[in-house]
Amino acid sequence: MQVFFTPGPAQLYPTFESHVQQAIREQIGSISHRSKQFRGIYQFAVEQLRELLNIPADRAILFSGSATEIWERIIQNCAEKETTHFVNGSFSKRFYEFSVELGKKAQKFEAPFGQGFDITRHTVSDSSELICLTHNETSSGVSMPLADIHYFKKTYPGKIVAVDVVSSAPYPDLDWSLVDTAFFSVQKAFGLPAGLGVWIVNETCLQKAEQMKQQGQYIGTHHSLPSLWKNYLNYETPATPNVFGMYLLGKVVKDMNAIGVRKIRQETEEKATLLYQFLEQSEKFRPAVENPAHRSQTVIVAEVENPAEKIASLKEKGLVIGSGYGAYKDKQVRIANFPATSFENIQKLIKELE
Amino acid sequence: MQVFFTPGPAQLYPTFESHVQQAIREQIGSISHRSKQFRGIYQFAVEQLRELLNIPADRAILFSGSATEIWERIIQNCAEKETTHFVNGSFSKRFYEFSVELGKKAQKFEAPFGQGFDITRHTVSDSSELICLTHNETSSGVSMPLADIHYFKKTYPGKIVAVDVVSSAPYPDLDWSLVDTAFFSVQKAFGLPAGLGVWIVNETCLQKAEQMKQQGQYIGTHHSLPSLWKNYLNYETPATPNVFGMYLLGKVVKDMNAIGVRKIRQETEEKATLLYQFLEQSEKFRPAVENPAHRSQTVIVAEVENPAEKIASLKEKGLVIGSGYGAYKDKQVRIANFPATSFENIQKLIKELE
């Protein structure tokens, strides 16, 4: 068996297989999505996620096909005309491009690849309705400090703040009073197969969507926010969802809660420290993100000569690391540091990188 | 273990579990969706589906989160202003409502619940661009005869014909020269867990979408037809898809091909005949669809007094049948007749229904 350090799809959570076997025994693939049993699965996942991420009771927790879909749904439902984007990599850029494709006026602040922002230097447009932030740029390994994430709602209380935590949750300890909506996908730090996005939303977002709908604006169909929310109140979904994935998510998050999110966050930092220390001391590798305050704890990006050669030789030893993203394939590698990755495997990887 | 006769989620295909175990051994949940291995999985599923459903090489086979999503994407991408819908149940009605929600002018021909159409009595509007047909209404058990499906392209060659085969594929032997696009979900007759929609599209649809995009019309973002198609050419997807589901689909369709689609279709008809014969002879049950030409071969709907009682007593014997849809919960039951359901189990069910 190979050990995956890829930034998603990623190493599966250690308990994944036993939960799959249990799901097969319980015939989860056959149950109706309008049954009491399904509503129990949805409710269980919600309760476990609330505990893990400290999500207030008044937030809806919704499911989509992917986090990419949630980019689309947020822009459709939370901005009538204008959005603002902090772009520091390929995924935050796609989020921005979605707004343009959806016909919005999109304000963009862009940092060079591998760099973060001095946020106080940028002023969000008065007419912008939605500020889109990416906590962890999976492409560049740049993370936006939590204090910066929280700065926006304090500074612009009338605007909706959306935070992409796709490849960092459950690591960031978000202050939900300063975040209107956040989202992630399960194939990153939750160690599950892809095919499910999780969307956490407050009533401010719902009201915005309802107001747009009343004005005859296009907010989508089955996966509009009012449609998802209305179904969520009954722990149902507008379309037949990935029931199997929702079942597995609830079970894996329960396992994470048994460890405790504080310990998971602490171990994430300890493993990241090991990796960054190695990169800084190495003669071959160096951290791609120079400013330590902007370095991701969950997706560590390193510069190296001949990355393809390094990736191939590690693969022969059963260790799969990620290539650099897009144009950075020739210069960088990416190493995921998710909860499914043990200290032992990080140490083993470091030894082989040496 | 219970045997499911529910119309989706449904009984899983007999080989489902062994394919899951193999997927776990191959670590399918961890592989990159930009890897050669993933492209092989996509290509394999496409090749197997082409063989099973006799899909021409020039058709793209695309994946979404659900068939419900495909309703949205078809309307967004294949109609600028006006669509036409043949509504004979709750799902064809939702397809129509999506068009209204998306701001199109939607022409609707509606048959009473449980009845089909005399299609020659209805004239599609000259300005309509897209004709939406539902081959098999999962809610009412009404099926549109293949000759009727094929009538529309012959009669209106300039319009796009879309066919919902959600709960009937692979049963209908569609003439692809008379169908522009068709779609289904995997949790019905393919006997897999929900979370994956399959969208078969021709170049006429793509050209329409590209033309709309050039005119600045809204056609979606990652799951617009041009975006899905461009990625498909490389056997990739715009967002991280349900890789596990795509893997399982390819494997199950291969198993179906080993049996042969002709035999599967023949057995479907033989099992349906057994069920309808029973319903017609029964004192307690009767077929909900009166006209035999409009009776579904895959979702058999029956009228009965106290359906909840019947459903409960069957469940105690390990046989799970579906309730009537929506307002028909008090009057009807639904019995799925998909390839995963054996002759033996149909006979066992009939015996218990007696």
XYZ file of C-alpha atoms in Angstrom:
708
model
C 0.000 0.000 0.000
C 1.201 3.476 -0.860
C 1.172 6.370 1.587
C -0.290 9.525 0.037
C 1.024 12.992 0.874
C -0.927 14.482 -2.021
C -3.022 17.591 -1.312
C -6.352 15.984 -2.235
C -7.487 13.414 -3.121
C -5.265 12.406 -0.250
C -4.409 9.699 2.252
C -7.665 8.196 3.516
C -8.468 8.488 7.195
C -7.241 5.382 9.090
C -10.799 4.342 10.012
C -12.148 4.806 6.470
C -12.110 1.150 5.518
C -13.886 -0.107 8.635
C -16.623 2.487 8.137
C -17.058 1.374 4.520
C -17.467 -2.239 5.650
C -20.046 -1.159 8.205
C -21.875 0.919 5.571
C -22.047 -2.148 3.329
C -23.447 -4.239 6.204
C -26.033 -1.511 6.890
C -26.915 -1.350 3.140
C -26.411 2.419 3.163
C -26.191 2.436 -0.652
C -29.815 1.313 -0.936
C -31.657 3.382 1.670
C -34.080 6.087 0.605
C -32.912 9.696 0.875
C -36.435 10.469 2.142
C -36.239 7.943 4.994
C -35.836 8.446 8.720
C -32.572 6.511 8.459
C -31.187 9.032 5.959
C -32.293 11.993 8.060
C -30.429 10.382 10.954
C -27.261 10.192 8.839
C -27.528 13.862 7.834
C -28.254 14.934 11.423
C -25.351 12.881 12.776
C -22.913 14.446 10.300
C -24.191 17.914 11.226
C -23.857 17.297 14.970
C -20.352 15.881 14.623
C -19.259 18.802 12.397
C -20.738 21.342 14.824
C -18.705 19.819 17.626
C -15.473 19.567 15.639
C -15.587 23.041 14.111
C -17.539 24.766 16.895
C -20.245 25.814 14.432
C -23.116 27.779 16.041
C -26.570 26.177 16.056
C -28.003 28.865 13.773
C -25.695 27.944 10.896
C -27.012 25.563 8.261
C -24.677 22.784 7.139
C -25.416 21.905 3.512
C -24.044 19.389 1.035
C -23.071 19.759 -2.631
C -21.257 17.681 -5.223
C -17.954 19.501 -4.717
C -16.407 22.617 -3.185
C -16.064 23.929 -6.745
C -19.846 23.856 -6.995
C -20.014 25.870 -3.749
C -17.946 28.672 -5.353
C -20.682 28.909 -7.968
C -23.536 28.711 -5.462
C -22.051 31.352 -3.135
C -21.629 33.856 -5.936
C -25.107 33.105 -7.352
C -26.779 33.429 -3.964
C -24.805 36.048 -2.056
C -24.006 38.805 -4.555
C -26.357 40.663 -6.804
C -23.775 42.724 -8.654
C -20.312 42.904 -7.151
C -17.781 40.669 -5.387
C -14.239 41.115 -4.067
C -11.502 38.483 -4.231
C -8.119 38.085 -2.610
C -6.243 35.982 -5.145
C -2.995 34.306 -4.147
C -2.983 31.169 -6.220
C -4.842 29.160 -8.836
C -7.885 28.230 -6.754
C -8.655 31.695 -5.385
C -8.249 32.837 -8.991
C -10.860 30.300 -10.176
C -13.224 31.610 -7.460
C -12.705 35.109 -8.912
C -13.193 33.868 -12.486
C -16.489 32.217 -11.500
C -17.780 35.637 -10.456
C -16.814 37.075 -13.839
C -18.436 34.120 -15.651
C -21.579 34.679 -13.598
C -21.748 38.243 -14.867
C -20.764 40.042 -11.667
C -18.395 42.961 -11.349
C -15.450 41.332 -9.630
C -12.801 43.282 -7.714
C -9.503 41.436 -7.532
C -6.451 41.925 -5.310
C -3.728 39.600 -6.513
C -0.507 38.617 -4.767
C 2.412 37.057 -6.639
C 2.364 33.231 -6.533
C 3.787 32.094 -3.198
C 3.074 35.353 -1.395
C 0.325 36.466 0.945
C -1.266 39.885 1.458
C -0.657 42.970 3.526
C -4.440 43.268 3.815
C -4.447 46.787 5.245
C -3.091 48.055 1.926
C -6.238 46.998 0.046
C -9.606 48.737 0.241
C -12.719 46.773 -0.592
C -15.085 48.630 -2.933
C -18.046 50.330 -1.224
C -20.452 48.644 -3.612
C -19.028 45.140 -3.196
C -21.444 42.794 -1.447
C -19.287 39.705 -0.965
C -15.647 39.323 0.137
C -14.113 36.003 -0.943
C -11.078 34.797 1.002
C -9.049 31.626 0.647
C -7.644 30.484 3.967
C -5.330 27.956 2.393
C -4.227 28.104 -1.224
C -3.811 24.464 -2.234
C -1.835 25.513 -5.323
C 0.804 27.765 -3.743
C 0.878 26.680 -0.099
C 0.057 30.208 1.072
C -2.212 30.599 4.060
C -4.032 33.732 5.164
C -3.554 34.254 8.918
C -6.744 33.907 10.957
C -6.419 37.488 12.219
C -6.508 38.622 8.590
C -9.570 36.464 7.834
C -11.319 37.989 10.850
C -10.290 41.546 9.950
C -12.743 41.803 7.073
C -16.043 41.426 8.915
C -14.797 43.868 11.566
C -13.835 46.366 8.888
C -16.770 45.805 6.533
C -19.648 44.609 8.746
C -22.254 45.149 6.027
C -20.621 42.784 3.532
C -20.817 38.996 3.400
C -17.503 37.277 4.170
C -16.923 33.872 2.507
C -13.935 31.736 3.461
C -12.594 28.816 1.426
C -11.172 26.298 3.924
C -11.137 23.493 1.334
C -7.683 22.184 2.146
C -7.332 23.392 5.734
C -10.495 22.536 7.704
C -10.571 21.357 10.496
C -7.268 23.175 11.192
C -8.370 26.859 11.299
C -10.223 27.890 14.455
C -12.636 30.265 12.717
C -14.507 32.863 14.748
C -17.967 32.250 13.288
C -19.185 35.670 14.429
C -16.778 37.086 11.824
C -17.414 34.597 9.005
C -20.744 34.403 7.161
C -20.016 31.316 5.130
C -17.216 28.760 4.799
C -16.841 25.530 2.863
C -14.623 22.553 2.240
C -14.493 19.252 0.399
C -14.045 15.863 2.042
C -11.116 14.545 -0.018
C -8.573 16.833 1.662
C -8.099 16.927 5.436
C -11.104 14.691 6.145
C -9.441 11.763 4.382
C -12.423 10.579 2.363
C -12.985 9.843 -1.341
C -14.027 12.893 -3.407
C -17.600 13.659 -4.389
C -18.974 15.764 -1.550
C -18.728 19.456 -0.667
C -19.723 20.868 2.732
C -21.195 24.371 2.898
C -21.659 26.185 6.228
C -23.958 29.213 5.919
C -25.588 31.803 8.157
C -28.945 33.515 7.862
C -27.402 36.670 6.394
C -26.537 34.657 3.289
C -30.006 33.088 3.172
C -31.690 36.486 3.455
C -29.534 37.860 0.654
C -30.493 34.943 -1.591
C -34.190 35.274 -0.764
C -34.078 38.986 -1.467
C -32.400 38.371 -4.841
C -34.982 35.724 -5.694
C -37.831 38.115 -4.876
C -36.266 40.629 -7.231
C -36.384 38.025 -9.993
C -32.625 37.460 -9.982
C -31.203 34.099 -10.933
C -29.987 32.139 -7.871
C -30.049 28.580 -9.280
C -32.562 25.773 -8.974
C -32.254 22.744 -6.653
C -28.987 23.975 -5.145
C -30.088 27.553 -4.570
C -29.543 28.516 -0.948
C -33.289 28.740 -0.098
C -33.858 25.276 -1.607
C -30.913 23.681 0.211
C -31.797 25.424 3.489
C -35.481 24.474 3.378
C -34.546 20.812 2.910
C -31.832 21.026 5.574
C -34.448 22.048 8.187
C -35.807 18.514 7.767
C -32.313 16.982 7.374
C -33.012 16.284 3.731
C -31.497 17.408 0.428
C -33.186 18.735 -2.731
C -31.700 15.953 -4.912
C -30.514 12.443 -4.081
C -27.126 13.197 -2.520
C -23.939 11.198 -2.015
C -25.493 9.336 0.944
C -22.517 6.997 1.266
C -20.143 9.971 1.499
C -22.307 11.737 4.077
C -22.398 8.561 6.190
C -18.609 8.205 6.038
C -18.093 11.896 6.839
C -20.177 11.655 10.020
C -18.243 8.586 11.140
C -14.794 10.047 10.423
C -15.646 13.348 12.143
C -16.846 11.367 15.156
C -13.437 9.672 15.224
C -11.794 13.096 15.015
C -13.945 14.350 17.894
C -12.831 11.366 19.970
C -9.259 12.655 19.543
C -10.340 16.265 19.974
C -9.875 19.123 17.566
C -7.318 20.849 19.833
C -5.056 17.830 19.653
C -5.557 17.493 15.878
C -4.627 21.170 15.403
C -1.627 20.861 17.696
C -0.365 17.753 15.896
C -0.896 19.481 12.543
C 1.387 22.295 13.701
C 3.977 19.915 15.103
C 4.127 17.884 11.878
C 4.269 21.092 9.791
C 7.134 22.351 11.963
C 9.072 19.144 11.292
C 8.555 19.562 7.549
C 9.445 23.264 7.416
C 12.495 22.727 9.610
C 13.654 20.051 7.216
C 13.043 22.276 4.183
C 14.962 25.165 5.736
C 17.941 23.016 6.637
C 17.951 21.030 3.402
C 20.452 21.728 0.662
C 18.118 20.489 -2.058
C 14.751 21.805 -0.922
C 13.509 25.145 0.310
C 10.096 26.408 1.403
C 8.276 28.008 -1.538
C 6.538 30.501 0.745
C 9.153 32.837 2.205
C 7.149 34.590 4.899
C 6.657 32.107 7.761
C 3.427 33.894 8.777
C 1.916 32.989 5.406
C 3.030 29.366 5.282
C 0.276 26.779 5.174
C 0.225 24.211 7.966
C -1.660 21.675 5.825
C -0.203 21.987 2.309
C 3.538 22.483 2.425
C 5.045 23.604 -0.871
C 8.768 23.234 -1.516
C 11.063 24.346 -4.314
C 13.459 21.750 -5.654
C 15.389 20.986 -8.836
C 13.984 18.139 -10.935
C 10.806 17.645 -8.911
C 9.562 14.904 -11.294
C 12.669 12.824 -10.481
C 12.115 13.283 -6.723
C 8.446 12.362 -7.016
C 9.270 9.235 -9.015
C 11.980 7.981 -6.671
C 9.735 8.521 -3.623
C 6.904 6.675 -5.367
C 9.140 3.643 -5.757
C 9.429 3.655 -1.982
C 5.643 3.822 -1.583
C 5.507 7.534 -0.721
C 3.337 9.631 -3.035
C 3.836 13.399 -2.868
C 2.122 15.995 -5.051
C 3.627 17.846 -7.991
C 3.753 21.626 -8.133
C 0.529 23.152 -9.430
C 0.167 24.055 -13.098
C 3.172 26.036 -14.320
C 5.045 25.180 -11.085
C 5.242 21.464 -11.937
C 8.887 21.928 -12.945
C 9.950 23.773 -9.818
C 7.926 22.634 -6.853
C 6.471 19.709 -4.960
C 3.494 19.777 -2.593
C 3.277 17.756 0.611
C -0.059 17.439 2.382
C -0.093 17.406 6.156
C -3.615 16.272 6.954
C -4.914 14.466 10.073
C -4.732 11.102 8.245
C -0.955 11.480 7.980
C 0.869 10.195 11.048
C 4.024 11.560 12.657
C 5.738 8.314 11.700
C 4.919 8.802 8.039
C 6.065 12.433 8.095
C 9.340 11.278 9.662
C 9.671 8.495 7.119
C 9.084 10.976 4.294
C 11.651 13.428 5.669
C 14.201 10.625 5.936
C 13.623 9.676 2.303
C 13.710 13.311 1.151
C 17.172 13.564 2.691
C -29.906 -8.458 4.610
C -32.937 -6.741 3.119
C -33.843 -6.953 -0.557
C -34.696 -3.538 -1.996
C -37.406 -3.074 -4.627
C -37.308 0.695 -4.118
C -37.066 2.877 -7.238
C -33.736 4.457 -6.296
C -31.684 4.378 -4.205
C -32.272 0.728 -4.966
C -30.934 -2.791 -4.627
C -27.187 -2.689 -5.256
C -25.797 -4.628 -8.192
C -24.695 -8.122 -7.086
C -21.021 -7.396 -7.860
C -21.035 -4.029 -6.067
C -19.350 -5.243 -2.889
C -16.503 -7.067 -4.620
C -15.760 -3.947 -6.701
C -15.700 -1.821 -3.544
C -13.186 -4.200 -1.957
C -11.040 -4.023 -5.087
C -11.295 -0.205 -5.126
C -10.063 -0.131 -1.525
C -7.111 -2.390 -2.422
C -6.283 -0.114 -5.385
C -6.547 2.986 -3.134
C -8.965 4.593 -5.595
C -10.064 7.086 -2.920
C -6.589 8.644 -2.833
C -5.563 8.879 -6.489
C -5.275 12.262 -8.175
C -8.059 13.280 -10.545
C -5.304 14.655 -12.797
C -3.440 11.336 -12.984
C -3.146 8.813 -15.811
C -4.846 6.304 -13.513
C -7.903 8.529 -13.178
C -8.062 9.168 -16.913
C -8.038 5.396 -17.361
C -11.016 5.072 -15.002
C -12.971 7.750 -16.889
C -12.097 6.216 -20.276
C -13.051 2.719 -19.105
C -16.454 3.903 -17.874
C -17.031 5.685 -21.192
C -16.058 2.650 -23.274
C -18.258 0.320 -21.241
C -21.224 2.717 -21.415
C -20.772 3.134 -25.191
C -20.942 -0.633 -25.595
C -23.927 -1.114 -23.272
C -26.036 1.747 -24.610
C -24.690 1.747 -28.183
C -23.635 5.385 -27.844
C -21.954 6.812 -30.986
C -18.299 7.823 -30.744
C -19.097 11.495 -31.347
C -21.180 11.766 -28.175
C -19.490 13.062 -25.046
C -20.189 11.194 -21.815
C -19.999 13.620 -18.891
C -20.366 13.323 -15.127
C -22.231 15.504 -12.620
C -23.246 15.277 -8.975
C -26.762 14.084 -9.778
C -29.304 13.779 -12.589
C -31.137 16.686 -10.945
C -28.081 18.830 -11.644
C -28.234 17.715 -15.287
C -31.777 19.118 -15.606
C -30.305 22.481 -14.617
C -27.275 22.193 -16.897
C -29.313 21.131 -19.947
C -31.668 24.086 -19.623
C -28.791 26.508 -18.966
C -26.778 25.260 -21.934
C -29.321 24.226 -24.565
C -32.014 26.897 -24.509
C -31.614 30.629 -24.807
C -35.260 31.554 -24.309
C -37.802 28.767 -24.630
C -38.255 25.112 -23.725
C -41.061 22.545 -24.097
C -41.932 19.888 -21.529
C -44.088 16.786 -21.562
C -45.107 16.467 -17.922
C -46.624 13.224 -16.697
C -45.441 13.036 -13.109
C -43.516 14.800 -10.383
C -40.054 14.531 -11.922
C -40.936 15.743 -15.415
C -42.735 18.565 -13.599
C -39.551 19.487 -11.690
C -37.663 19.530 -15.012
C -40.295 22.017 -16.282
C -40.098 24.102 -13.084
C -36.319 24.336 -13.432
C -36.823 26.031 -16.790
C -39.188 28.570 -15.209
C -36.739 29.169 -12.326
C -33.984 29.718 -14.879
C -36.023 32.474 -16.483
C -37.006 30.668 -19.676
C -40.413 30.681 -21.319
C -41.531 27.091 -20.702
C -44.250 25.373 -22.698
C -45.925 22.558 -20.777
C -48.127 19.671 -21.914
C -49.398 17.894 -18.843
C -51.053 14.490 -18.604
C -53.071 13.435 -15.540
C -50.959 11.466 -13.019
C -50.727 7.872 -14.199
C -51.429 8.645 -17.842
C -49.215 9.063 -20.894
C -49.619 11.278 -23.950
C -51.232 11.102 -27.329
C -48.268 13.057 -28.641
C -49.778 13.863 -32.040
C -52.344 16.046 -30.277
C -49.678 18.455 -29.017
C -47.820 20.999 -31.151
C -44.437 22.224 -29.981
C -44.073 25.995 -30.196
C -42.149 27.264 -33.239
C -39.881 29.334 -31.040
C -39.089 26.522 -28.588
C -35.452 25.428 -28.763
C -35.454 22.387 -26.472
C -37.950 19.519 -26.097
C -37.696 17.772 -22.723
C -39.063 14.233 -22.507
C -39.126 11.795 -19.616
C -38.869 8.219 -20.789
C -39.782 6.791 -17.433
C -41.624 8.746 -14.762
C -40.281 7.397 -11.478
C -43.179 8.986 -9.583
C -46.146 7.636 -11.583
C -44.754 4.558 -13.345
C -45.672 5.974 -16.755
C -43.309 5.327 -19.624
C -43.239 7.115 -22.972
C -42.997 4.563 -25.800
C -39.726 4.679 -27.740
C -41.582 5.452 -30.973
C -42.984 8.551 -29.262
C -39.528 9.594 -28.003
C -38.183 9.242 -31.536
C -41.127 11.096 -33.095
C -39.977 14.495 -31.887
C -36.644 14.795 -33.701
C -38.286 13.555 -36.891
C -41.067 16.128 -36.520
C -38.941 19.022 -35.218
C -35.422 18.420 -36.601
C -34.263 21.938 -35.733
C -34.927 21.586 -31.997
C -32.790 19.870 -29.368
C -34.391 16.723 -27.921
C -33.457 15.837 -24.330
C -34.530 12.525 -22.805
C -34.577 11.742 -19.094
C -33.794 8.017 -18.750
C -32.970 8.353 -15.038
C -34.865 5.299 -13.874
C -34.937 3.274 -17.089
C -31.428 3.166 -18.633
C -30.101 0.701 -19.789
C -33.569 -0.593 -20.696
C -34.587 1.764 -23.553
C -32.867 1.116 -26.882
C -32.571 4.773 -27.878
C -31.940 5.693 -31.505
C -29.163 8.215 -30.909
C -29.709 9.810 -34.329
C -33.045 11.016 -32.900
C -31.879 12.028 -29.423
C -29.518 14.950 -28.817
C -28.959 14.400 -25.123
C -29.970 11.852 -22.491
C -29.037 11.339 -18.863
C -29.430 9.098 -15.863
C -28.225 8.622 -12.298
C -26.406 5.560 -11.011
C -28.599 4.753 -7.989
C -31.457 3.417 -10.097
C -30.987 0.635 -12.650
C -27.190 0.612 -12.336
C -27.421 -0.531 -8.726
C -24.847 1.832 -7.236
C -24.906 4.294 -4.320
C -26.164 7.782 -5.232
C -23.884 10.743 -5.927
C -23.204 10.582 -9.663
C -25.142 11.722 -12.732
C -24.258 10.623 -16.275
C -24.869 13.038 -19.135
C -24.661 11.933 -22.783
C -24.464 14.889 -25.185
C -23.974 15.523 -28.894
C -22.213 18.370 -30.666
C -25.488 20.145 -31.437
C -25.872 20.787 -27.701
C -22.262 21.914 -27.386
C -22.612 24.333 -30.312
C -25.771 25.795 -28.809
C -23.975 26.368 -25.490
C -20.945 27.926 -27.168
C -23.169 30.219 -29.189
C -25.022 31.314 -26.049
C -21.731 31.939 -24.267
C -20.471 34.102 -27.143
C -23.640 36.150 -26.857
C -22.820 36.776 -23.214
C -25.596 34.501 -21.931
C -25.199 32.721 -18.650
C -24.418 28.983 -19.120
C -22.820 28.191 -15.752
C -19.209 27.894 -14.643
C -17.310 24.611 -14.089
C -20.268 22.481 -15.186
C -21.126 24.481 -18.298
C -21.194 22.189 -21.308
C -18.078 23.703 -22.958
C -16.137 23.291 -19.691
C -17.255 19.682 -19.153
C -16.671 18.799 -22.813
C -13.191 20.338 -22.973
C -12.132 18.328 -19.923
C -13.818 15.177 -21.258
C -11.617 15.284 -24.375
C -8.732 14.526 -22.011
C -10.862 12.157 -19.868
C -10.786 14.685 -17.042
C -13.412 16.694 -15.152
C -13.494 20.422 -14.294
C -13.746 19.724 -10.539
C -12.675 16.755 -8.428
C -15.456 14.271 -9.199
C -16.862 11.234 -7.420
C -13.905 9.094 -8.552
C -15.013 6.126 -6.464
C -18.460 6.218 -8.078
C -17.008 6.478 -11.586
C -14.751 3.478 -10.892
C -17.682 1.400 -9.635
C -19.864 2.431 -12.583
C -17.280 1.252 -15.114
C -16.949 -2.094 -13.334
C -20.707 -2.692 -13.006
C -21.335 -1.750 -16.644
C -18.594 -4.179 -17.670
C -20.445 -6.882 -15.748
C -23.654 -5.897 -17.552
C -21.857 -6.085 -20.893
C -20.701 -9.598 -20.022
C -24.379 -10.552 -19.755
C -25.291 -8.452 -22.771
C -27.768 -5.606 -22.968
C -30.213 -7.645 -25.077
C -30.501 -10.244 -22.362
C -30.830 -7.568 -19.655
C -33.640 -5.892 -21.600
C -35.375 -9.201 -22.247
C -35.174 -10.186 -18.573
C -36.467 -6.762 -17.572
C -39.533 -7.338 -19.743
C -40.042 -10.873 -18.457
C -39.865 -9.755 -14.812
C -42.178 -6.799 -15.533
C -44.655 -9.151 -17.192
C -44.696 -11.344 -14.077
C -45.397 -8.298 -11.913
C -48.102 -6.800 -14.138
C -49.779 -10.219 -14.537
C -49.870 -10.534 -10.788
C -51.289 -7.012 -10.355
C -54.002 -7.621 -12.948
C -55.065 -10.911 -11.365
C -54.799 -9.702 -7.796
C -57.870 -8.804 -5.783
C -55.978 -6.338 -3.608
C -53.657 -4.661 -6.122
C -54.127 -3.178 -9.544
C -51.750 -1.487 -11.971
C -51.823 2.299 -11.467
C -51.175 2.913 -15.171
C -54.196 1.711 -17.132
C -52.841 1.834 -20.663
C -50.435 -1.134 -21.067
C -48.498 0.787 -23.760
C -47.606 3.431 -21.188
C -46.631 1.108 -18.353
C -43.054 1.347 -17.190
C -40.970 -1.825 -17.371
C -38.627 -0.672 -14.617
C -40.812 1.140 -12.062
C -44.094 -0.687 -11.562
C -46.698 1.343 -9.703
C -49.689 -0.371 -8.101
C -52.801 0.886 -6.383
C -53.701 -0.768 -3.107
C -55.637 0.005 0.064
C -53.508 0.724 3.125
C -50.175 0.781 1.309
C -48.294 1.688 4.514
C -49.497 -1.541 6.121
C -48.398 -3.604 3.094
C -44.995 -1.910 3.043
C -44.488 -2.555 6.758
C -45.463 -6.231 6.641
C -43.185 -6.852 3.648
C -40.327 -5.078 5.416
C -40.633 -7.527 8.297
C -39.968 -10.260 5.747
C -36.893 -8.432 4.448
C -38.536 -7.091 1.285
C -38.441 -3.302 0.917
C -40.808 -1.798 -1.647
C -41.310 1.900 -2.320
C -44.202 4.054 -1.204
C -46.341 5.992 -3.650
C -44.842 9.342 -4.575
C -45.908 12.502 -2.759
C -49.702 12.739 -2.537
C -49.986 9.105 -3.744
C -48.382 7.729 -0.563
C -51.842 6.718 0.705
C -52.950 4.937 -2.452
C -49.963 3.417 -4.209
C -46.770 1.422 -3.877
C -43.824 1.420 -6.264
C -41.823 -1.691 -7.154
C -38.526 -1.289 -8.960
C -37.563 -3.866 -11.551
C -33.909 -3.108 -12.179
C -31.160 -5.464 -13.415
C -29.955 -5.997 -9.809
C -33.286 -7.633 -8.972
C -33.345 -11.333 -9.772
C -36.240 -13.430 -11.060
C -36.144 -15.301 -7.770
C -36.618 -12.129 -5.781
C -39.472 -10.945 -8.011
C -41.153 -14.331 -7.513
C -40.548 -14.166 -3.778
C -42.058 -10.671 -3.667
C -45.116 -11.738 -5.664
C -45.641 -14.672 -3.328
C -45.542 -12.370 -0.318
C -47.827 -9.818 -1.981
C -50.393 -12.579 -2.408
